[in-house]
Coordinates of C-alpha atoms in Angstrom, one line a residue:
Chain A
M189 CA 38.1 165.5 166.9
I190 CA 39.7 163.2 165.0
D191 CA 39.1 159.3 163.6
P192 CA 42.7 157.9 163.5
S193 CA 40.8 154.7 162.0
L194 CA 41.9 155.5 158.5
Q195 CA 40.7 154.3 155.2
I196 CA 44.1 152.5 154.2
W197 CA 43.5 151.4 150.9
G198 CA 41.1 152.6 148.3
W199 CA 40.3 150.3 144.8
E200 CA 43.7 150.2 143.7
I201 CA 44.7 147.2 146.2
P202 CA 41.6 145.0 145.7
V203 CA 42.2 145.5 141.5
Y204 CA 45.8 144.4 142.1
L205 CA 44.9 141.7 144.5
Y206 CA 41.9 140.7 141.7
L207 CA 44.4 140.8 138.8
G208 CA 47.0 139.0 140.4
G209 CA 44.7 136.2 141.2
L210 CA 43.5 136.1 137.8
V211 CA 47.0 136.2 136.1
A212 CA 47.8 133.1 138.7
G213 CA 44.9 131.0 137.7
I214 CA 45.7 131.9 134.1
M215 CA 49.2 130.4 134.8
I216 CA 48.2 127.3 136.5
I217 CA 45.7 126.6 133.5
S218 CA 48.0 126.9 130.8
G219 CA 50.6 125.5 133.0
Y220 CA 48.3 122.8 132.9
F221 CA 47.8 122.5 129.3
L222 CA 51.6 122.5 128.7
F223 CA 52.6 119.9 131.3
S224 CA 49.8 117.6 130.1
G225 CA 50.6 117.9 126.6
R226 CA 47.1 119.1 125.2
Y227 CA 49.1 121.9 123.5
R228 CA 50.4 119.5 121.0
D229 CA 46.8 118.2 120.2
S230 CA 45.0 121.8 119.4
S231 CA 46.7 124.6 117.1
V232 CA 44.2 127.1 119.0
C233 CA 45.3 126.0 122.4
S234 CA 44.7 128.5 124.7
C235 CA 47.9 128.1 126.4
F236 CA 49.2 130.1 123.3
I237 CA 47.2 133.3 123.8
S238 CA 46.6 133.6 127.8
P239 CA 50.7 134.3 128.6
L240 CA 50.2 137.4 126.7
L241 CA 47.1 138.1 128.1
G242 CA 48.8 137.3 131.8
L243 CA 51.4 139.5 130.8
G244 CA 49.4 142.4 130.1
L245 CA 46.7 141.8 132.9
L246 CA 49.7 141.6 135.1
S247 CA 51.0 145.1 134.2
L248 CA 47.6 146.7 134.7
G249 CA 47.7 145.0 138.3
M250 CA 51.1 146.3 138.9
L251 CA 50.2 149.8 137.7
A252 CA 47.2 149.8 140.2
L253 CA 49.7 149.1 142.7
F254 CA 51.8 152.0 141.5
L255 CA 48.7 154.2 141.8
D256 CA 48.6 153.5 145.3
L257 CA 51.7 154.1 146.6
E258 CA 52.1 157.4 148.0
H259 CA 56.0 157.8 147.5
K260 CA 56.0 156.6 143.9
L261 CA 59.4 157.9 143.3
H262 CA 60.8 155.5 146.0
T263 CA 59.2 152.3 144.0
W264 CA 62.7 151.1 143.4
R265 CA 63.2 150.5 147.0
L266 CA 61.4 147.7 146.8
Y267 CA 64.2 145.8 144.9
T268 CA 67.0 147.1 147.0
T269 CA 66.4 144.5 149.7
F270 CA 64.4 141.3 150.7
E271 CA 62.5 141.5 153.8
I272 CA 61.9 137.8 154.6
A273 CA 59.3 138.5 157.0
S274 CA 57.0 140.9 154.8
P275 CA 54.4 139.2 152.5
M276 CA 54.6 142.4 150.0
S277 CA 58.1 142.3 149.6
W278 CA 57.7 138.3 148.8
G279 CA 55.3 139.4 146.4
A280 CA 57.7 142.0 145.1
W281 CA 59.7 139.5 144.0
I282 CA 57.2 137.0 143.0
L283 CA 56.1 139.5 140.3
I284 CA 59.3 139.9 139.1
L285 CA 59.5 135.7 138.8
V286 CA 56.2 136.0 136.9
Y287 CA 57.1 137.7 134.2
P288 CA 60.0 135.7 132.5
V289 CA 57.7 132.5 132.9
L290 CA 54.8 133.9 131.2
L291 CA 57.3 135.0 128.5
A292 CA 59.0 131.4 128.4
S293 CA 55.4 130.1 127.7
M294 CA 54.8 132.7 125.0
I295 CA 58.0 131.6 123.3
I296 CA 56.7 128.2 122.5
R297 CA 53.7 129.0 120.1
L298 CA 54.9 132.4 118.8
P299 CA 52.0 134.6 117.0
E300 CA 51.9 134.1 113.3
S301 CA 52.2 138.0 112.8
L302 CA 55.7 137.6 114.9
K303 CA 57.1 135.1 112.9
T304 CA 56.9 136.7 109.7
R305 CA 58.6 139.8 111.0
Q306 CA 62.3 140.9 109.8
G307 CA 64.7 141.5 112.4
K308 CA 67.7 140.0 114.3
I309 CA 65.5 139.4 117.4
Y310 CA 62.4 137.9 115.8
S311 CA 64.7 135.0 113.9
W312 CA 66.1 134.7 117.2
L313 CA 62.7 134.2 118.9
T314 CA 61.6 131.9 116.0
R315 CA 64.9 129.8 116.7
L316 CA 64.4 129.3 120.4
S317 CA 60.6 128.7 119.7
R318 CA 61.8 125.8 117.3
V319 CA 64.3 124.3 120.0
M320 CA 61.7 124.4 122.7
N321 CA 59.2 122.7 120.8
S322 CA 61.6 120.0 119.9
L323 CA 62.1 119.4 123.6
P324 CA 58.9 118.3 125.0
M325 CA 60.4 117.8 128.4
L326 CA 61.3 121.5 128.7
V327 CA 57.9 122.4 127.8
K328 CA 56.5 120.1 129.9
N329 CA 58.8 122.0 132.7
V330 CA 57.7 125.4 131.7
G331 CA 54.3 123.9 132.5
I332 CA 55.3 123.0 135.9
L333 CA 57.0 126.5 136.6
N334 CA 53.9 128.2 135.3
M335 CA 51.9 126.3 137.5
L336 CA 54.3 126.4 140.5
V337 CA 54.8 130.5 140.2
G338 CA 51.2 131.0 139.2
G339 CA 50.5 129.0 142.6
T340 CA 52.5 131.0 144.6
L341 CA 51.4 134.4 143.2
G342 CA 47.9 133.2 143.6
M343 CA 48.6 132.3 147.3
Y344 CA 50.3 135.7 148.1
T345 CA 47.3 138.0 147.4
G346 CA 45.6 136.2 150.1
V347 CA 48.7 136.1 152.5
L348 CA 49.4 139.7 151.7
L349 CA 46.1 140.7 154.0
S350 CA 46.2 137.5 156.1
A351 CA 49.3 138.7 157.6
L352 CA 48.1 141.6 159.1
G353 CA 46.7 140.3 162.1
A354 CA 45.6 144.0 163.4
R355 CA 42.1 143.7 161.1
P356 CA 40.4 140.6 162.0
L357 CA 38.8 140.0 159.0
W358 CA 41.7 139.1 157.4
S359 CA 43.5 137.4 160.0
S360 CA 42.3 133.9 158.8
S361 CA 44.8 131.0 157.9
I362 CA 42.3 130.3 154.9
L363 CA 42.2 133.3 153.2
W364 CA 45.0 132.4 151.1
L365 CA 42.8 129.3 149.7
L366 CA 40.1 131.6 149.1
F367 CA 42.0 134.0 147.1
L368 CA 43.9 131.0 145.1
V369 CA 40.5 129.3 143.9
S370 CA 38.9 132.3 143.4
G371 CA 41.6 133.4 140.8
L372 CA 41.5 130.0 139.4
S373 CA 37.6 130.3 138.9
S374 CA 38.2 133.7 137.3
A375 CA 40.7 132.5 135.1
A376 CA 38.7 129.4 134.1
A377 CA 35.8 131.9 133.2
L378 CA 38.2 134.0 131.2
V379 CA 39.9 131.7 129.2
H380 CA 36.5 129.8 128.6
M381 CA 35.2 133.3 127.0
I382 CA 38.5 133.8 124.7
T383 CA 39.3 130.3 124.0
R384 CA 38.6 129.1 120.1
D385 CA 38.8 125.4 121.1
P386 CA 35.4 124.0 121.7
G387 CA 36.5 121.0 123.7
E388 CA 38.6 123.3 125.9
R389 CA 35.7 125.5 126.5
V390 CA 33.6 122.5 127.7
L391 CA 36.6 121.5 129.9
L392 CA 37.2 124.8 131.5
A393 CA 33.2 125.0 132.1
K394 CA 33.5 121.9 133.8
A395 CA 36.5 122.6 135.9
D396 CA 35.0 126.4 136.5
N397 CA 32.0 124.4 138.0
G398 CA 34.5 122.4 140.4
F399 CA 36.4 125.9 141.4
L400 CA 33.2 127.3 142.1
T401 CA 31.8 124.7 144.6
F402 CA 35.4 124.8 146.2
E403 CA 35.2 128.3 146.5
L404 CA 32.0 128.1 148.4
F405 CA 33.1 125.3 150.5
V406 CA 35.9 127.5 151.4
M407 CA 34.2 130.5 152.1
A408 CA 31.8 128.9 154.2
I409 CA 35.0 127.3 156.2
F410 CA 36.6 131.0 156.3
I411 CA 33.3 132.6 157.6
V412 CA 32.9 129.5 160.4
S413 CA 36.7 129.6 161.3
L414 CA 36.2 133.8 161.9
T415 CA 32.9 133.1 164.1
S416 CA 34.7 130.8 166.3
T417 CA 37.8 132.3 167.3
S418 CA 37.3 135.5 168.9
A419 CA 34.9 138.3 169.8
A420 CA 36.6 140.6 167.8
H421 CA 36.5 138.0 164.7
L422 CA 33.0 137.1 165.2
Q423 CA 32.4 141.1 164.9
A424 CA 34.4 141.2 161.6
A425 CA 32.2 138.1 160.3
S426 CA 29.0 139.7 161.3
L427 CA 30.2 142.5 158.7
L428 CA 29.8 140.2 155.9
L429 CA 26.9 138.3 157.4
S430 CA 24.6 140.6 158.3
G431 CA 26.3 144.1 158.5
S432 CA 27.2 147.1 156.4
Y433 CA 29.0 145.0 153.7
A434 CA 26.2 142.2 153.8
P435 CA 24.4 143.4 151.1
A436 CA 27.4 143.4 148.2
F437 CA 28.6 140.0 150.1
W438 CA 25.5 138.0 149.4
V439 CA 24.6 139.8 146.4
F440 CA 27.1 140.5 144.6
V441 CA 29.9 137.8 145.8
V442 CA 27.7 134.8 146.5
A443 CA 24.4 134.9 144.5
L444 CA 25.8 136.8 141.2
G445 CA 29.4 135.8 141.6
I446 CA 28.9 132.2 142.6
L447 CA 25.7 130.5 142.7
I448 CA 24.1 132.0 139.5
P449 CA 27.0 131.2 137.2
L450 CA 27.4 127.7 138.6
L451 CA 23.8 127.0 138.1
I452 CA 24.1 128.0 134.3
Q453 CA 27.1 126.3 133.7
F454 CA 25.8 123.0 135.4
L455 CA 23.3 123.5 132.6
A456 CA 25.3 124.7 129.8
V457 CA 27.4 121.3 130.5
N458 CA 24.8 118.8 130.8
R459 CA 23.7 120.5 127.7
K460 CA 20.3 121.6 128.5
I461 CA 21.2 125.3 127.5
K462 CA 23.9 126.7 124.8
H463 CA 27.4 127.8 126.5
T464 CA 27.0 132.0 126.5
S465 CA 29.5 134.4 128.1
L466 CA 26.9 135.2 130.6
A467 CA 28.3 132.6 133.4
P468 CA 32.1 133.7 133.1
I469 CA 31.2 137.5 132.9
L470 CA 29.5 137.0 136.0
V471 CA 32.2 134.8 137.9
L472 CA 34.6 137.6 136.8
F473 CA 32.7 140.3 138.2
G474 CA 32.1 138.3 141.7
G475 CA 35.9 137.6 141.9
L476 CA 36.4 141.2 141.6
M477 CA 33.9 141.9 144.1
L478 CA 35.1 139.5 146.3
R479 CA 38.3 141.2 146.9
L480 CA 36.5 144.7 147.0
V481 CA 34.1 143.6 149.9
I482 CA 37.3 141.5 151.6
V483 CA 39.6 144.8 151.6
Y484 CA 37.1 146.8 152.6
A485 CA 35.0 145.2 155.1
G486 CA 38.8 143.9 156.7
Q487 CA 39.8 147.6 157.0
Y488 CA 36.4 148.5 158.7
S489 CA 37.0 145.4 161.3
H490 CA 39.0 146.2 164.4
W491 CA 39.9 144.7 167.7
L492 CA 37.2 144.9 170.6
G493 CA 38.3 147.3 173.1
S494 CA 40.1 149.4 170.8
P495 CA 40.2 152.9 171.0
H496 CA 37.1 153.1 168.7
G497 CA 35.1 150.7 170.3
N498 CA 33.3 152.3 172.9
S499 CA 35.6 155.4 173.5
I500 CA 35.8 158.8 172.0
S501 CA 39.2 159.7 170.7
L502 CA 39.9 163.5 170.6
F503 CA 42.6 165.3 169.2
Chain B
M1203 CA 70.5 147.2 176.3
A1204 CA 68.0 149.5 177.1
R1205 CA 64.1 149.1 177.0
Y1206 CA 62.5 152.6 176.8
A1207 CA 59.2 152.7 177.9
M1208 CA 56.4 155.3 179.1
V1209 CA 54.0 154.6 182.0
I1210 CA 50.6 156.9 182.2
D1211 CA 48.6 157.7 185.5
T1212 CA 45.1 157.3 184.0
G1213 CA 44.0 159.0 187.5
K1214 CA 46.2 162.1 186.8
C1215 CA 45.3 162.5 183.2
V1216 CA 42.8 165.2 182.8
G1217 CA 42.8 165.1 178.8
C1218 CA 44.0 168.8 178.3
M1219 CA 46.1 167.6 175.6
D1220 CA 48.7 169.8 176.2
C1221 CA 50.9 166.3 174.9
V1222 CA 49.3 166.8 171.5
V1223 CA 50.1 170.2 171.1
A1224 CA 54.0 170.1 172.5
C1225 CA 54.2 166.8 170.2
K1226 CA 53.0 168.7 167.0
T1227 CA 55.2 171.9 168.0
E1228 CA 58.2 169.6 168.5
N1229 CA 57.8 167.5 165.3
N1230 CA 56.4 170.0 163.3
I1231 CA 53.2 167.8 162.5
P1232 CA 51.3 169.1 159.9
D1233 CA 47.7 170.3 159.9
G1234 CA 45.0 167.4 160.1
F1235 CA 47.6 165.1 161.5
S1236 CA 48.8 164.1 165.2
R1237 CA 51.3 161.4 166.5
D1238 CA 49.5 161.3 169.7
W1239 CA 45.7 161.9 170.7
I1240 CA 43.6 161.7 173.9
V1241 CA 41.2 158.8 174.6
E1242 CA 38.3 158.9 176.8
Q1243 CA 36.7 155.7 177.7
V1244 CA 33.7 155.1 179.7
K1245 CA 33.2 151.6 181.4
G1246 CA 30.3 150.6 183.9
K1247 CA 26.7 150.9 183.6
F1248 CA 25.0 153.8 185.1
P1249 CA 24.9 154.9 187.8
N1250 CA 28.3 153.1 188.5
L1251 CA 30.4 154.5 185.6
H1252 CA 34.5 155.0 185.4
M1253 CA 36.3 157.0 182.8
E1254 CA 39.5 156.4 181.8
I1255 CA 41.5 159.2 180.0
R1256 CA 44.4 157.9 178.2
S1257 CA 46.8 160.0 175.9
E1258 CA 47.7 157.5 173.3
R1259 CA 50.6 156.7 170.9
C1260 CA 52.5 154.3 169.1
N1261 CA 53.0 151.6 171.5
H1262 CA 56.7 150.9 170.2
C1263 CA 55.6 147.4 170.7
D1264 CA 58.6 144.7 171.6
N1265 CA 56.9 142.3 168.6
P1266 CA 55.7 145.2 165.8
P1267 CA 53.9 143.9 163.3
C1268 CA 54.4 147.1 161.4
V1269 CA 57.9 146.5 161.4
Y1270 CA 57.6 143.1 160.1
C1271 CA 55.3 143.9 157.0
C1272 CA 57.4 146.6 156.0
P1273 CA 58.6 145.5 152.3
T1274 CA 61.8 147.8 152.2
G1275 CA 63.1 148.3 155.9
A1276 CA 61.9 151.7 156.2
S1277 CA 60.0 150.5 159.4
H1278 CA 62.5 149.1 162.0
I1279 CA 63.6 149.2 165.2
H1280 CA 66.0 151.6 166.6
D1281 CA 69.5 150.2 167.9
K1282 CA 69.0 152.0 171.3
G1283 CA 65.6 151.4 173.3
G1284 CA 63.8 149.2 171.2
V1285 CA 62.1 152.2 169.6
V1286 CA 60.1 152.0 166.8
L1287 CA 61.1 154.4 163.8
I1288 CA 60.7 154.9 160.0
T1289 CA 63.5 156.0 157.7
A1290 CA 61.5 158.5 155.4
G1291 CA 63.8 158.1 152.7
K1292 CA 63.2 154.5 152.4
C1293 CA 59.4 154.6 152.7
I1294 CA 57.5 154.2 149.5
G1295 CA 54.2 154.7 151.1
C1296 CA 52.5 151.4 150.6
K1297 CA 50.4 151.6 153.7
A1298 CA 51.2 148.2 155.2
C1299 CA 52.1 149.5 158.0
L1300 CA 49.0 151.2 158.8
A1301 CA 46.7 148.4 157.9
A1302 CA 49.4 146.1 160.4
C1303 CA 49.0 148.3 163.0
P1304 CA 46.0 147.7 165.5
Y1305 CA 46.5 150.8 167.5
D1306 CA 46.1 153.0 164.1
A1307 CA 49.0 154.8 165.1
R1308 CA 50.3 155.8 161.8
F1309 CA 49.4 158.2 159.1
I1310 CA 50.7 159.3 155.8
H1311 CA 52.6 162.5 156.0
P1312 CA 51.6 164.9 152.9
D1313 CA 55.1 164.4 151.7
G1314 CA 54.1 160.5 150.9
Y1315 CA 55.7 158.7 154.0
A1316 CA 54.0 156.7 156.8
D1317 CA 54.8 158.8 160.1
K1318 CA 54.2 158.3 163.9
C1319 CA 55.5 158.9 167.2
T1320 CA 59.2 158.5 167.7
F1321 CA 59.4 158.7 171.3
C1322 CA 61.1 162.3 170.6
I1323 CA 64.3 160.3 170.0
H1324 CA 66.3 163.2 169.3
R1325 CA 65.4 164.6 172.6
V1326 CA 65.9 161.3 174.4
E1327 CA 69.5 161.2 172.9
Q1328 CA 70.2 164.5 174.3
G1329 CA 69.0 163.0 177.9
L1330 CA 65.7 164.9 177.8
D1331 CA 61.9 163.7 177.8
P1332 CA 59.8 163.2 175.3
A1333 CA 58.2 166.4 174.1
C1334 CA 54.8 165.3 175.4
V1335 CA 56.4 164.2 178.8
A1336 CA 58.2 167.3 179.5
V1337 CA 55.3 169.7 179.3
C1338 CA 52.5 167.5 181.0
P1339 CA 50.8 169.5 183.6
T1340 CA 49.7 166.7 186.0
H1341 CA 52.8 165.0 185.5
C1342 CA 50.8 161.9 184.9
M1343 CA 53.8 160.9 182.1
T1344 CA 57.0 159.1 182.7
F1345 CA 59.5 158.1 180.3
G1346 CA 62.4 155.9 181.0
D1347 CA 64.2 152.3 180.7
L1348 CA 62.5 149.4 181.8
E1349 CA 65.9 147.4 181.8
D1350 CA 67.0 149.6 184.7
P1351 CA 65.4 148.4 187.9
Q1352 CA 66.0 151.8 189.8
S1353 CA 64.3 153.9 186.9
E1354 CA 61.2 155.4 188.0
V1355 CA 59.3 153.8 185.6
S1356 CA 60.4 150.5 186.8
K1357 CA 59.7 151.3 190.0
L1358 CA 56.2 152.7 189.1
L1359 CA 54.9 149.4 187.4
A1360 CA 56.6 147.4 190.0
S1361 CA 54.4 149.3 192.4
R1362 CA 50.8 150.0 190.7
N1363 CA 48.6 148.3 188.8
H1364 CA 48.6 148.9 185.1
H1365 CA 47.3 147.5 181.8
T1366 CA 48.5 148.0 178.2
I1367 CA 46.1 148.2 175.3
L1368 CA 45.0 145.3 173.4
P1369 CA 47.8 142.9 174.6
E1370 CA 45.6 140.4 173.0
T1371 CA 47.0 141.0 169.8
G1372 CA 50.6 139.6 170.7
T1373 CA 52.5 143.0 170.2
R1374 CA 53.8 143.7 173.6
P1375 CA 53.1 147.4 173.6
Q1376 CA 55.6 149.4 175.9
I1377 CA 52.9 152.1 176.7
Y1378 CA 51.7 151.2 180.3
Y1379 CA 48.6 152.9 181.7
M1380 CA 48.3 152.8 185.7
V1381 CA 45.3 152.4 187.2
K1382 CA 43.8 152.4 190.8

């Protein structure tokens, strides 16, 4: 006897989607700081270090994606074609766009250690940085590009799954928004942890509260839309609400990932308690758990009356 | 343009799995994998039960999500007959097509590429039936061109009640199951 209902994706794809969403959020936040001119007011603006962080995280995410591929030597095939109907093809090309945009943001304020180094490439980079800083409109446009490309990347992480209509849990038109907002809340949490600017820390905690509240709202719409679409979608939603993935969903995603950090940060921005790393760590953990739960439960969800419903599949 | 399809008489199928063995032999399918399989589905309430035995495989859909989601074009629709095929040399093994198929008809070959039923296109192009059709001891399977009104498959579909699997997914499957 064989069960052809395969466990398709392991931990690699949820991690890739999580890191992709996180980088998207980082790009939107640092893009906003560049666009709004906030970078000029502070020498320790997070928008100077977050592009470097983004590059590292995105490369880790791409490594996870690479590890998931079964035919690794053929990875280059992704870049010999553009398949307009394939979200994965779109994603491959979007990732190519992300790198130069992040590099452009990095050049605006080069790390001090790089400026003092000898060599043609370093002096060329320093000169380019000086030119960029003398053109505020150019920096503004780099900020806009960051927000646009970051937004597209964040949306893509959801569209990748929602385009797969065979899995009812994923076939929701709002999954892209859920993943985008979750990416923003995770990024706000991460940047909140690394920034050395106290003002920015408070601003990001406030923003994160907004993102988390909006995420709760989008998650509610996501669940309600599933429960009112078809029997297959209702069954998929019940996997999260009361089924085998419910404990992980309610405890790790909703309680620890959203509600508790929301409460902690609410108290912190109202000066009832001190800002600590606890809330951001919980938000980052919740973002990862969201991808893990959605990817795993989605693979488990299936259409009713399928070969795996009330029938026995034999070799 | 031909439109290849398969019509399977569920009243004649006894679930002997000859089709499964023939496919594995013809296409050299590795151990632990299968391009076709048998499903026994029981419907109704005791004592009024009805069992449908189906030989299932890739449905070679007219609207194939596995082809649309493929990032490299490895999954494609063949020039002849609308058969959905995979070019192994182009496949990166991303498994998007496995996730996109509501029939779970695909698997990852141990060599790293997605694999599934090809309607034995190498035999069909020589004028032969697919291996599973050729060996069926109850002759419950018929293969042919739906664009030809005189073909056996067209005549069967015109004269018998039939259904497809999960038509609600919008894939327009091309394996038809005849029922009483």
